[in-house]
Amino acid sequence: MKSIIALCALVAVVVARPEETYNPNYDSFNAKELVGNIRLLKNYGKCFLDRGPCTPEGSDFKKTIPEALKTSCAKCTPKQRELIRTVVEGFKQKLPEIWADLVKAHDPEGKYKESFDAFLNSK
């Protein structure tokens, strides 16, 4: 009986645990400003591709990209989802060659394309 109570308590703790998300420090990052500045957007793209230096924010974003892609941003807060959609659309529209290079670097076999596209299109 004691083991059943202990098991129920453990299940309750696991179920009640808040879902793990990425660090919300950059939830106020101005993605629209980034996308509106082609030079800055290009520099972030170079950072993400290891072709140029990174800002502290760029370094942090770069660490998150592979997992966010593989999980369709499962650990993202709603604000982070919005920011990612804005930046990805910026790359696709304004710097498609860098977007293509990012896709090749992080999903060369296209394993995550369908699920990531579904994430991008779900608003």
PDB file of N, CA and C in Angstrom, residues 1-85:
ATOM      1  N   MET A   1       0.816  -1.188   0.000  1.00  0.00           N
ATOM      2  CA  MET A   1       0.000   0.000   0.000  1.00  0.00           C
ATOM      3  C   MET A   1       0.861   1.253   0.000  1.00  0.00           C
ATOM      4  N   LYS A   2       1.941   1.233   0.815  1.00  0.00           N
ATOM      5  CA  LYS A   2       2.822   2.399   0.871  1.00  0.00           C
ATOM      6  C   LYS A   2       3.482   2.645  -0.483  1.00  0.00           C
ATOM      7  N   SER A   3       3.817   1.584  -1.177  1.00  0.00           N
ATOM      8  CA  SER A   3       4.462   1.757  -2.485  1.00  0.00           C
ATOM      9  C   SER A   3       3.492   2.349  -3.494  1.00  0.00           C
ATOM     10  N   ILE A   4       2.200   2.033  -3.401  1.00  0.00           N
ATOM     11  CA  ILE A   4       1.205   2.610  -4.307  1.00  0.00           C
ATOM     12  C   ILE A   4       1.080   4.112  -4.033  1.00  0.00           C
ATOM     13  N   ILE A   5       1.061   4.493  -2.764  1.00  0.00           N
ATOM     14  CA  ILE A   5       0.974   5.911  -2.404  1.00  0.00           C
ATOM     15  C   ILE A   5       2.214   6.648  -2.895  1.00  0.00           C
ATOM     16  N   ALA A   6       3.378   6.057  -2.711  1.00  0.00           N
ATOM     17  CA  ALA A   6       4.618   6.684  -3.170  1.00  0.00           C
ATOM     18  C   ALA A   6       4.613   6.828  -4.685  1.00  0.00           C
ATOM     19  N   LEU A   7       4.136   5.806  -5.394  1.00  0.00           N
ATOM     20  CA  LEU A   7       4.063   5.855  -6.841  1.00  0.00           C
ATOM     21  C   LEU A   7       3.102   6.961  -7.297  1.00  0.00           C
ATOM     22  N   CYS A   8       1.954   7.052  -6.652  1.00  0.00           N
ATOM     23  CA  CYS A   8       0.978   8.104  -6.988  1.00  0.00           C
ATOM     24  C   CYS A   8       1.568   9.489  -6.734  1.00  0.00           C
ATOM     25  N   ALA A   9       2.299   9.648  -5.646  1.00  0.00           N
ATOM     26  CA  ALA A   9       2.930  10.934  -5.341  1.00  0.00           C
ATOM     27  C   ALA A   9       3.965  11.287  -6.410  1.00  0.00           C
ATOM     28  N   LEU A  10       4.739  10.297  -6.835  1.00  0.00           N
ATOM     29  CA  LEU A  10       5.739  10.529  -7.876  1.00  0.00           C
ATOM     30  C   LEU A  10       5.076  10.930  -9.192  1.00  0.00           C
ATOM     31  N   VAL A  11       4.021  10.240  -9.565  1.00  0.00           N
ATOM     32  CA  VAL A  11       3.286  10.564 -10.788  1.00  0.00           C
ATOM     33  C   VAL A  11       2.727  11.977 -10.692  1.00  0.00           C
ATOM     34  N   ALA A  12       2.184  12.354  -9.549  1.00  0.00           N
ATOM     35  CA  ALA A  12       1.619  13.694  -9.361  1.00  0.00           C
ATOM     36  C   ALA A  12       2.694  14.767  -9.523  1.00  0.00           C
ATOM     37  N   VAL A  13       3.881  14.513  -8.992  1.00  0.00           N
ATOM     38  CA  VAL A  13       4.975  15.484  -9.123  1.00  0.00           C
ATOM     39  C   VAL A  13       5.391  15.622 -10.583  1.00  0.00           C
ATOM     40  N   VAL A  14       5.510  14.519 -11.279  1.00  0.00           N
ATOM     41  CA  VAL A  14       5.921  14.555 -12.681  1.00  0.00           C
ATOM     42  C   VAL A  14       4.867  15.254 -13.531  1.00  0.00           C
ATOM     43  N   VAL A  15       3.609  14.940 -13.316  1.00  0.00           N
ATOM     44  CA  VAL A  15       2.527  15.538 -14.094  1.00  0.00           C
ATOM     45  C   VAL A  15       2.399  17.025 -13.782  1.00  0.00           C
ATOM     46  N   ALA A  16       2.593  17.423 -12.544  1.00  0.00           N
ATOM     47  CA  ALA A  16       2.428  18.815 -12.143  1.00  0.00           C
ATOM     48  C   ALA A  16       3.642  19.674 -12.488  1.00  0.00           C
ATOM     49  N   ARG A  17       4.745  19.048 -12.817  1.00  0.00           N
ATOM     50  CA  ARG A  17       5.963  19.782 -13.143  1.00  0.00           C
ATOM     51  C   ARG A  17       5.712  20.657 -14.367  1.00  0.00           C
ATOM     52  N   PRO A  18       6.114  21.928 -14.298  1.00  0.00           N
ATOM     53  CA  PRO A  18       5.904  22.776 -15.464  1.00  0.00           C
ATOM     54  C   PRO A  18       6.742  22.278 -16.647  1.00  0.00           C
ATOM     55  N   GLU A  19       6.192  22.432 -17.822  1.00  0.00           N
ATOM     56  CA  GLU A  19       6.874  22.001 -19.028  1.00  0.00           C
ATOM     57  C   GLU A  19       8.159  22.803 -19.208  1.00  0.00           C
ATOM     58  N   GLU A  20       9.226  22.128 -19.544  1.00  0.00           N
ATOM     59  CA  GLU A  20      10.510  22.788 -19.739  1.00  0.00           C
ATOM     60  C   GLU A  20      10.471  23.622 -21.024  1.00  0.00           C
ATOM     61  N   THR A  21      10.951  24.863 -20.904  1.00  0.00           N
ATOM     62  CA  THR A  21      11.021  25.746 -22.069  1.00  0.00           C
ATOM     63  C   THR A  21      12.419  26.335 -22.158  1.00  0.00           C
ATOM     64  N   TYR A  22      12.718  26.918 -23.324  1.00  0.00           N
ATOM     65  CA  TYR A  22      13.984  27.610 -23.476  1.00  0.00           C
ATOM     66  C   TYR A  22      13.983  28.858 -22.598  1.00  0.00           C
ATOM     67  N   ASN A  23      15.166  29.342 -22.306  1.00  0.00           N
ATOM     68  CA  ASN A  23      15.337  30.525 -21.482  1.00  0.00           C
ATOM     69  C   ASN A  23      14.539  31.697 -22.061  1.00  0.00           C
ATOM     70  N   PRO A  24      13.671  32.307 -21.261  1.00  0.00           N
ATOM     71  CA  PRO A  24      12.853  33.406 -21.781  1.00  0.00           C
ATOM     72  C   PRO A  24      13.572  34.764 -21.835  1.00  0.00           C
ATOM     73  N   ASN A  25      14.871  34.783 -21.587  1.00  0.00           N
ATOM     74  CA  ASN A  25      15.610  36.053 -21.583  1.00  0.00           C
ATOM     75  C   ASN A  25      15.447  36.840 -22.872  1.00  0.00           C
ATOM     76  N   TYR A  26      15.310  36.157 -23.985  1.00  0.00           N
ATOM     77  CA  TYR A  26      15.245  36.852 -25.271  1.00  0.00           C
ATOM     78  C   TYR A  26      13.819  36.974 -25.816  1.00  0.00           C
ATOM     79  N   ASP A  27      12.833  36.749 -24.970  1.00  0.00           N
ATOM     80  CA  ASP A  27      11.448  36.868 -25.429  1.00  0.00           C
ATOM     81  C   ASP A  27      11.122  38.292 -25.897  1.00  0.00           C
ATOM     82  N   SER A  28      11.891  39.258 -25.434  1.00  0.00           N
ATOM     83  CA  SER A  28      11.651  40.643 -25.849  1.00  0.00           C
ATOM     84  C   SER A  28      12.557  41.056 -27.019  1.00  0.00           C
ATOM     85  N   PHE A  29      13.283  40.096 -27.580  1.00  0.00           N
ATOM     86  CA  PHE A  29      14.157  40.377 -28.726  1.00  0.00           C
ATOM     87  C   PHE A  29      13.317  40.938 -29.876  1.00  0.00           C
ATOM     88  N   ASN A  30      13.822  41.991 -30.512  1.00  0.00           N
ATOM     89  CA  ASN A  30      13.062  42.646 -31.577  1.00  0.00           C
ATOM     90  C   ASN A  30      13.360  41.985 -32.923  1.00  0.00           C
ATOM     91  N   ALA A  31      12.612  40.938 -33.223  1.00  0.00           N
ATOM     92  CA  ALA A  31      12.814  40.181 -34.461  1.00  0.00           C
ATOM     93  C   ALA A  31      12.455  41.016 -35.686  1.00  0.00           C
ATOM     94  N   LYS A  32      11.454  41.880 -35.567  1.00  0.00           N
ATOM     95  CA  LYS A  32      11.055  42.713 -36.705  1.00  0.00           C
ATOM     96  C   LYS A  32      12.160  43.691 -37.071  1.00  0.00           C
ATOM     97  N   GLU A  33      12.853  44.218 -36.064  1.00  0.00           N
ATOM     98  CA  GLU A  33      13.991  45.108 -36.333  1.00  0.00           C
ATOM     99  C   GLU A  33      15.106  44.338 -37.028  1.00  0.00           C
ATOM    100  N   LEU A  34      15.368  43.131 -36.575  1.00  0.00           N
ATOM    101  CA  LEU A  34      16.394  42.287 -37.192  1.00  0.00           C
ATOM    102  C   LEU A  34      16.055  42.037 -38.658  1.00  0.00           C
ATOM    103  N   VAL A  35      14.841  41.619 -38.925  1.00  0.00           N
ATOM    104  CA  VAL A  35      14.418  41.305 -40.290  1.00  0.00           C
ATOM    105  C   VAL A  35      14.390  42.564 -41.157  1.00  0.00           C
ATOM    106  N   GLY A  36      14.144  43.703 -40.538  1.00  0.00           N
ATOM    107  CA  GLY A  36      14.107  44.958 -41.281  1.00  0.00           C
ATOM    108  C   GLY A  36      15.471  45.511 -41.640  1.00  0.00           C
ATOM    109  N   ASN A  37      16.523  44.941 -41.086  1.00  0.00           N
ATOM    110  CA  ASN A  37      17.884  45.414 -41.341  1.00  0.00           C
ATOM    111  C   ASN A  37      18.656  44.285 -42.047  1.00  0.00           C
ATOM    112  N   ILE A  38      18.739  44.364 -43.351  1.00  0.00           N
ATOM    113  CA  ILE A  38      19.323  43.279 -44.156  1.00  0.00           C
ATOM    114  C   ILE A  38      20.768  42.974 -43.753  1.00  0.00           C
ATOM    115  N   ARG A  39      21.541  44.016 -43.429  1.00  0.00           N
ATOM    116  CA  ARG A  39      22.930  43.816 -43.015  1.00  0.00           C
ATOM    117  C   ARG A  39      22.993  43.019 -41.719  1.00  0.00           C
ATOM    118  N   LEU A  40      22.147  43.389 -40.770  1.00  0.00           N
ATOM    119  CA  LEU A  40      22.113  42.695 -39.492  1.00  0.00           C
ATOM    120  C   LEU A  40      21.619  41.255 -39.660  1.00  0.00           C
ATOM    121  N   LEU A  41      20.581  41.077 -40.456  1.00  0.00           N
ATOM    122  CA  LEU A  41      20.057  39.735 -40.721  1.00  0.00           C
ATOM    123  C   LEU A  41      21.125  38.858 -41.365  1.00  0.00           C
ATOM    124  N   LYS A  42      21.851  39.426 -42.307  1.00  0.00           N
ATOM    125  CA  LYS A  42      22.924  38.677 -42.968  1.00  0.00           C
ATOM    126  C   LYS A  42      24.006  38.285 -41.963  1.00  0.00           C
ATOM    127  N   ASN A  43      24.341  39.201 -41.053  1.00  0.00           N
ATOM    128  CA  ASN A  43      25.355  38.890 -40.040  1.00  0.00           C
ATOM    129  C   ASN A  43      24.894  37.768 -39.103  1.00  0.00           C
ATOM    130  N   TYR A  44      23.625  37.766 -38.752  1.00  0.00           N
ATOM    131  CA  TYR A  44      23.108  36.666 -37.938  1.00  0.00           C
ATOM    132  C   TYR A  44      23.179  35.358 -38.723  1.00  0.00           C
ATOM    133  N   GLY A  45      22.834  35.406 -39.993  1.00  0.00           N
ATOM    134  CA  GLY A  45      22.934  34.212 -40.826  1.00  0.00           C
ATOM    135  C   GLY A  45      24.359  33.682 -40.880  1.00  0.00           C
ATOM    136  N   LYS A  46      25.321  34.586 -41.036  1.00  0.00           N
ATOM    137  CA  LYS A  46      26.730  34.161 -41.048  1.00  0.00           C
ATOM    138  C   LYS A  46      27.120  33.547 -39.714  1.00  0.00           C
ATOM    139  N   CYS A  47      26.640  34.131 -38.637  1.00  0.00           N
ATOM    140  CA  CYS A  47      26.908  33.582 -37.303  1.00  0.00           C
ATOM    141  C   CYS A  47      26.360  32.163 -37.211  1.00  0.00           C
ATOM    142  N   PHE A  48      25.102  31.974 -37.603  1.00  0.00           N
ATOM    143  CA  PHE A  48      24.465  30.665 -37.505  1.00  0.00           C
ATOM    144  C   PHE A  48      25.168  29.614 -38.355  1.00  0.00           C
ATOM    145  N   LEU A  49      25.842  30.075 -39.418  1.00  0.00           N
ATOM    146  CA  LEU A  49      26.535  29.164 -40.336  1.00  0.00           C
ATOM    147  C   LEU A  49      28.034  29.054 -40.047  1.00  0.00           C
ATOM    148  N   ASP A  50      28.494  29.646 -38.958  1.00  0.00           N
ATOM    149  CA  ASP A  50      29.921  29.653 -38.599  1.00  0.00           C
ATOM    150  C   ASP A  50      30.767  30.337 -39.664  1.00  0.00           C
ATOM    151  N   ARG A  51      30.212  31.350 -40.301  1.00  0.00           N
ATOM    152  CA  ARG A  51      30.941  32.096 -41.323  1.00  0.00           C
ATOM    153  C   ARG A  51      31.296  33.509 -40.869  1.00  0.00           C
ATOM    154  N   GLY A  52      30.940  33.837 -39.652  1.00  0.00           N
ATOM    155  CA  GLY A  52      31.214  35.167 -39.138  1.00  0.00           C
ATOM    156  C   GLY A  52      31.034  35.193 -37.636  1.00  0.00           C
ATOM    157  N   PRO A  53      31.387  36.324 -37.028  1.00  0.00           N
ATOM    158  CA  PRO A  53      31.270  36.435 -35.574  1.00  0.00           C
ATOM    159  C   PRO A  53      29.804  36.471 -35.138  1.00  0.00           C
ATOM    160  N   CYS A  54      29.600  36.156 -33.877  1.00  0.00           N
ATOM    161  CA  CYS A  54      28.247  36.150 -33.306  1.00  0.00           C
ATOM    162  C   CYS A  54      28.137  37.182 -32.190  1.00  0.00           C
ATOM    163  N   THR A  55      26.990  37.799 -32.099  1.00  0.00           N
ATOM    164  CA  THR A  55      26.665  38.594 -30.922  1.00  0.00           C
ATOM    165  C   THR A  55      26.346  37.609 -29.801  1.00  0.00           C
ATOM    166  N   PRO A  56      26.283  38.073 -28.548  1.00  0.00           N
ATOM    167  CA  PRO A  56      25.894  37.139 -27.474  1.00  0.00           C
ATOM    168  C   PRO A  56      24.530  36.488 -27.750  1.00  0.00           C
ATOM    169  N   GLU A  57      23.583  37.277 -28.270  1.00  0.00           N
ATOM    170  CA  GLU A  57      22.268  36.723 -28.593  1.00  0.00           C
ATOM    171  C   GLU A  57      22.388  35.683 -29.697  1.00  0.00           C
ATOM    172  N   GLY A  58      23.162  36.030 -30.738  1.00  0.00           N
ATOM    173  CA  GLY A  58      23.356  35.108 -31.862  1.00  0.00           C
ATOM    174  C   GLY A  58      23.943  33.786 -31.412  1.00  0.00           C
ATOM    175  N   SER A  59      24.905  33.840 -30.509  1.00  0.00           N
ATOM    176  CA  SER A  59      25.510  32.606 -29.984  1.00  0.00           C
ATOM    177  C   SER A  59      24.479  31.747 -29.276  1.00  0.00           C
ATOM    178  N   ASP A  60      23.635  32.394 -28.470  1.00  0.00           N
ATOM    179  CA  ASP A  60      22.603  31.645 -27.753  1.00  0.00           C
ATOM    180  C   ASP A  60      21.579  31.058 -28.719  1.00  0.00           C
ATOM    181  N   PHE A  61      21.151  31.845 -29.698  1.00  0.00           N
ATOM    182  CA  PHE A  61      20.186  31.353 -30.685  1.00  0.00           C
ATOM    183  C   PHE A  61      20.773  30.175 -31.455  1.00  0.00           C
ATOM    184  N   LYS A  62      22.043  30.305 -31.824  1.00  0.00           N
ATOM    185  CA  LYS A  62      22.718  29.269 -32.611  1.00  0.00           C
ATOM    186  C   LYS A  62      22.739  27.923 -31.870  1.00  0.00           C
ATOM    187  N   LYS A  63      22.879  27.965 -30.560  1.00  0.00           N
ATOM    188  CA  LYS A  63      22.887  26.738 -29.763  1.00  0.00           C
ATOM    189  C   LYS A  63      21.513  26.072 -29.755  1.00  0.00           C
ATOM    190  N   THR A  64      20.467  26.871 -29.899  1.00  0.00           N
ATOM    191  CA  THR A  64      19.098  26.376 -29.805  1.00  0.00           C
ATOM    192  C   THR A  64      18.564  25.856 -31.135  1.00  0.00           C
ATOM    193  N   ILE A  65      19.100  26.348 -32.244  1.00  0.00           N
ATOM    194  CA  ILE A  65      18.563  26.039 -33.575  1.00  0.00           C
ATOM    195  C   ILE A  65      18.414  24.536 -33.830  1.00  0.00           C
ATOM    196  N   PRO A  66      19.445  23.726 -33.620  1.00  0.00           N
ATOM    197  CA  PRO A  66      19.289  22.299 -33.972  1.00  0.00           C
ATOM    198  C   PRO A  66      18.137  21.605 -33.241  1.00  0.00           C
ATOM    199  N   GLU A  67      18.046  21.815 -31.943  1.00  0.00           N
ATOM    200  CA  GLU A  67      16.974  21.158 -31.190  1.00  0.00           C
ATOM    201  C   GLU A  67      15.604  21.721 -31.562  1.00  0.00           C
ATOM    202  N   ALA A  68      15.515  23.043 -31.721  1.00  0.00           N
ATOM    203  CA  ALA A  68      14.233  23.654 -32.090  1.00  0.00           C
ATOM    204  C   ALA A  68      13.754  23.122 -33.438  1.00  0.00           C
ATOM    205  N   LEU A  69      14.671  22.941 -34.361  1.00  0.00           N
ATOM    206  CA  LEU A  69      14.322  22.391 -35.673  1.00  0.00           C
ATOM    207  C   LEU A  69      13.824  20.949 -35.537  1.00  0.00           C
ATOM    208  N   LYS A  70      14.559  20.149 -34.793  1.00  0.00           N
ATOM    209  CA  LYS A  70      14.220  18.725 -34.662  1.00  0.00           C
ATOM    210  C   LYS A  70      12.899  18.499 -33.934  1.00  0.00           C
ATOM    211  N   THR A  71      12.563  19.414 -33.029  1.00  0.00           N
ATOM    212  CA  THR A  71      11.348  19.226 -32.220  1.00  0.00           C
ATOM    213  C   THR A  71      10.223  20.171 -32.638  1.00  0.00           C
ATOM    214  N   SER A  72      10.396  20.884 -33.735  1.00  0.00           N
ATOM    215  CA  SER A  72       9.413  21.887 -34.175  1.00  0.00           C
ATOM    216  C   SER A  72       9.110  22.868 -33.054  1.00  0.00           C
ATOM    217  N   CYS A  73      10.174  23.254 -32.358  1.00  0.00           N
ATOM    218  CA  CYS A  73      10.098  24.291 -31.318  1.00  0.00           C
ATOM    219  C   CYS A  73       9.248  23.852 -30.114  1.00  0.00           C
ATOM    220  N   ALA A  74       9.335  22.587 -29.760  1.00  0.00           N
ATOM    221  CA  ALA A  74       8.516  22.053 -28.663  1.00  0.00           C
ATOM    222  C   ALA A  74       8.788  22.758 -27.330  1.00  0.00           C
ATOM    223  N   LYS A  75      10.007  23.201 -27.095  1.00  0.00           N
ATOM    224  CA  LYS A  75      10.340  23.863 -25.839  1.00  0.00           C
ATOM    225  C   LYS A  75      10.193  25.382 -25.912  1.00  0.00           C
ATOM    226  N   CYS A  76       9.731  25.889 -27.018  1.00  0.00           N
ATOM    227  CA  CYS A  76       9.594  27.341 -27.185  1.00  0.00           C
ATOM    228  C   CYS A  76       8.372  27.868 -26.448  1.00  0.00           C
ATOM    229  N   THR A  77       8.530  29.058 -25.894  1.00  0.00           N
ATOM    230  CA  THR A  77       7.376  29.758 -25.340  1.00  0.00           C
ATOM    231  C   THR A  77       6.564  30.292 -26.520  1.00  0.00           C
ATOM    232  N   PRO A  78       5.318  30.679 -26.307  1.00  0.00           N
ATOM    233  CA  PRO A  78       4.550  31.261 -27.416  1.00  0.00           C
ATOM    234  C   PRO A  78       5.254  32.464 -28.057  1.00  0.00           C
ATOM    235  N   LYS A  79       5.897  33.286 -27.262  1.00  0.00           N
ATOM    236  CA  LYS A  79       6.617  34.444 -27.794  1.00  0.00           C
ATOM    237  C   LYS A  79       7.799  33.991 -28.648  1.00  0.00           C
ATOM    238  N   GLN A  80       8.527  32.978 -28.203  1.00  0.00           N
ATOM    239  CA  GLN A  80       9.661  32.463 -28.968  1.00  0.00           C
ATOM    240  C   GLN A  80       9.202  31.877 -30.299  1.00  0.00           C
ATOM    241  N   ARG A  81       8.051  31.228 -30.305  1.00  0.00           N
ATOM    242  CA  ARG A  81       7.499  30.693 -31.554  1.00  0.00           C
ATOM    243  C   ARG A  81       7.241  31.831 -32.542  1.00  0.00           C
ATOM    244  N   GLU A  82       6.677  32.903 -32.043  1.00  0.00           N
ATOM    245  CA  GLU A  82       6.401  34.070 -32.879  1.00  0.00           C
ATOM    246  C   GLU A  82       7.701  34.669 -33.422  1.00  0.00           C
ATOM    247  N   LEU A  83       8.711  34.791 -32.570  1.00  0.00           N
ATOM    248  CA  LEU A  83       9.998  35.356 -32.989  1.00  0.00           C
ATOM    249  C   LEU A  83      10.657  34.486 -34.057  1.00  0.00           C
ATOM    250  N   ILE A  84      10.630  33.180 -33.855  1.00  0.00           N
ATOM    251  CA  ILE A  84      11.245  32.267 -34.826  1.00  0.00           C
ATOM    252  C   ILE A  84      10.542  32.354 -36.165  1.00  0.00           C
ATOM    253  N   ARG A  85       9.223  32.388 -36.146  1.00  0.00           N
ATOM    254  CA  ARG A  85       8.480  32.510 -37.404  1.00  0.00           C
ATOM    255  C   ARG A  85       8.863  33.802 -38.138  1.00  0.00           C
TER     256      ARG A  85
END
